[in-house]
Amino acid sequence: MLLAASGVLLIGVGIYFLFLRPALLPEDIRYMSLTPAELQSIGPRLTSWLTHVFRVMGGYVAATGVLALTLAWTSLWDHRPVAAAGAGIAGGLSIGLMAAVNFMIHSDFKWVLLAMALVWAASIATLVRESAVAPDERPGL
């Protein structure tokens, strides 16, 4: 259930990047330490390029969410170790890395992303714990 929730959260983040996120947020400008003149000089070209970058990123984030939902509704119910390993690695490489980088750049969204990464990690921990229980004692079976 937690992995499905993570999937829904990631689909939401993907939709944000695909359709709602502006090319430059105030935190982006702060991080790059751009002067108003520098921003005016490169802003239009940078905005055009970043729009494409964030569309691609949004698609990948939403796709990760769809795959998490699919995994949560299928293979994870069988408590297959390879499904747990794959989900754990995918979480680390996707939302885990995204959260870590947002802490490195002091993003305004770092805590939200950390919370999402912790939901994913909790889903894997729950799966591992449930897998250790005898099949007839597992919840929902």
Short mmCIF file of C-alpha atoms in Angstrom, two decimals:
data_model
loop_
_atom_site.label_atom_id
_atom_site.label_comp_id
_atom_site.label_asym_id
_atom_site.label_seq_id
_atom_site.Cartn_x
_atom_site.Cartn_y
_atom_site.Cartn_z
CA MET A 1 0.00 0.00 0.00
CA LEU A 2 2.83 2.43 0.79
CA LEU A 3 4.52 1.79 -2.55
CA ALA A 4 1.23 2.54 -4.29
CA ALA A 5 1.05 5.81 -2.32
CA SER A 6 4.61 6.60 -3.42
CA GLY A 7 3.58 5.93 -6.99
CA VAL A 8 0.67 8.34 -6.72
CA LEU A 9 2.95 11.00 -5.20
CA LEU A 10 5.47 10.56 -8.00
CA ILE A 11 2.77 10.80 -10.66
CA GLY A 12 1.73 14.08 -9.04
CA VAL A 13 5.31 15.39 -9.10
CA GLY A 14 5.61 14.30 -12.72
CA ILE A 15 2.45 16.19 -13.65
CA TYR A 16 3.82 19.26 -11.84
CA PHE A 17 7.05 19.12 -13.88
CA LEU A 18 5.18 18.42 -17.12
CA PHE A 19 2.53 21.12 -16.90
CA LEU A 20 2.94 23.50 -13.94
CA ARG A 21 6.59 24.13 -13.04
CA PRO A 22 7.99 27.38 -14.37
CA ALA A 23 11.37 27.11 -16.06
CA LEU A 24 13.05 29.15 -13.33
CA LEU A 25 12.00 29.26 -9.71
CA PRO A 26 13.31 31.92 -7.33
CA GLU A 27 15.50 29.24 -5.70
CA ASP A 28 17.08 28.47 -9.10
CA ILE A 29 18.08 32.09 -9.56
CA ARG A 30 19.41 32.23 -5.97
CA TYR A 31 21.46 29.06 -6.51
CA MET A 32 22.99 30.36 -9.76
CA SER A 33 23.69 33.78 -8.15
CA LEU A 34 22.56 35.59 -11.28
CA THR A 35 22.39 39.34 -11.40
CA PRO A 36 19.28 40.87 -12.98
CA ALA A 37 21.38 41.81 -16.05
CA GLU A 38 22.72 38.26 -16.41
CA LEU A 39 19.25 36.82 -16.03
CA GLN A 40 17.88 39.22 -18.64
CA SER A 41 20.69 38.25 -21.01
CA ILE A 42 20.35 34.47 -20.78
CA GLY A 43 16.82 34.18 -19.40
CA PRO A 44 14.89 33.61 -22.64
CA ARG A 45 17.32 30.97 -23.98
CA LEU A 46 17.63 29.29 -20.59
CA THR A 47 13.87 29.31 -20.11
CA SER A 48 13.30 27.69 -23.49
CA TRP A 49 15.86 24.96 -22.82
CA LEU A 50 14.72 24.28 -19.25
CA THR A 51 11.11 23.94 -20.39
CA HIS A 52 12.19 20.97 -22.51
CA VAL A 53 14.37 19.55 -19.73
CA PHE A 54 11.53 19.68 -17.21
CA ARG A 55 9.05 18.09 -19.62
CA VAL A 56 11.41 15.15 -20.05
CA MET A 57 12.02 14.98 -16.31
CA GLY A 58 8.29 15.15 -15.60
CA GLY A 59 7.68 12.27 -17.97
CA TYR A 60 10.32 10.15 -16.28
CA VAL A 61 9.05 10.96 -12.79
CA ALA A 62 5.46 10.16 -13.76
CA ALA A 63 6.63 6.94 -15.46
CA THR A 64 8.43 5.93 -12.27
CA GLY A 65 5.19 6.51 -10.38
CA VAL A 66 3.21 4.40 -12.85
CA LEU A 67 5.76 1.59 -12.56
CA ALA A 68 5.65 1.81 -8.75
CA LEU A 69 1.86 1.50 -8.83
CA THR A 70 2.06 -1.44 -11.21
CA LEU A 71 4.66 -3.17 -9.05
CA ALA A 72 2.63 -2.52 -5.90
CA TRP A 73 -0.48 -4.04 -7.47
CA THR A 74 1.25 -7.08 -8.98
CA SER A 75 4.63 -8.61 -8.10
CA LEU A 76 4.89 -7.20 -4.59
CA TRP A 77 1.79 -9.12 -3.52
CA ASP A 78 3.75 -12.32 -4.16
CA HIS A 79 6.54 -11.05 -1.87
CA ARG A 80 9.17 -11.83 -4.47
CA PRO A 81 12.65 -10.78 -3.29
CA VAL A 82 13.60 -9.55 -6.76
CA ALA A 83 10.57 -7.23 -6.76
CA ALA A 84 11.61 -5.77 -3.40
CA ALA A 85 15.21 -5.38 -4.56
CA GLY A 86 14.13 -3.71 -7.79
CA ALA A 87 11.74 -1.39 -5.99
CA GLY A 88 14.41 -0.49 -3.44
CA ILE A 89 17.02 0.28 -6.08
CA ALA A 90 14.50 2.25 -8.16
CA GLY A 91 13.51 4.30 -5.12
CA GLY A 92 17.11 5.09 -4.30
CA LEU A 93 17.92 6.11 -7.85
CA SER A 94 14.74 8.14 -8.36
CA ILE A 95 13.17 9.91 -5.40
CA GLY A 96 16.12 9.16 -3.08
CA LEU A 97 18.62 10.84 -5.39
CA MET A 98 16.21 13.67 -6.13
CA ALA A 99 15.84 14.36 -2.39
CA ALA A 100 19.60 14.18 -1.79
CA VAL A 101 20.39 16.62 -4.60
CA ASN A 102 17.72 19.02 -3.35
CA PHE A 103 19.43 19.03 0.04
CA MET A 104 22.79 19.71 -1.66
CA ILE A 105 21.39 22.74 -3.47
CA HIS A 106 19.39 23.91 -0.43
CA SER A 107 16.10 23.65 -2.30
CA ASP A 108 12.89 24.99 -0.83
CA PHE A 109 11.36 21.58 -1.60
CA LYS A 110 13.97 19.38 0.10
CA TRP A 111 11.76 18.37 3.04
CA VAL A 112 8.80 17.46 0.82
CA LEU A 113 11.05 15.30 -1.34
CA LEU A 114 12.65 13.71 1.72
CA ALA A 115 9.19 12.82 3.03
CA MET A 116 8.36 11.21 -0.31
CA ALA A 117 11.62 9.24 -0.24
CA LEU A 118 10.84 8.07 3.30
CA VAL A 119 7.39 6.84 2.21
CA TRP A 120 9.10 4.80 -0.51
CA ALA A 121 11.70 3.46 1.96
CA ALA A 122 8.96 2.58 4.44
CA SER A 123 7.16 0.64 1.72
CA ILE A 124 10.27 -1.46 1.09
CA ALA A 125 10.86 -1.97 4.82
CA THR A 126 7.23 -3.09 5.21
CA LEU A 127 7.59 -5.50 2.31
CA VAL A 128 10.77 -7.00 3.77
CA ARG A 129 9.11 -7.34 7.17
CA GLU A 130 6.01 -8.98 5.66
CA SER A 131 8.18 -11.31 3.57
CA ALA A 132 9.79 -12.62 6.75
CA VAL A 133 6.38 -13.71 8.06
CA ALA A 134 4.99 -17.11 7.12
CA PRO A 135 2.70 -16.89 4.03
CA ASP A 136 -0.47 -17.81 5.94
CA GLU A 137 0.19 -15.03 8.49
CA ARG A 138 0.65 -12.21 5.95
CA PRO A 139 -1.91 -9.41 5.97
CA GLY A 140 -4.28 -9.47 3.04
CA LEU A 141 -3.56 -13.07 2.01
#
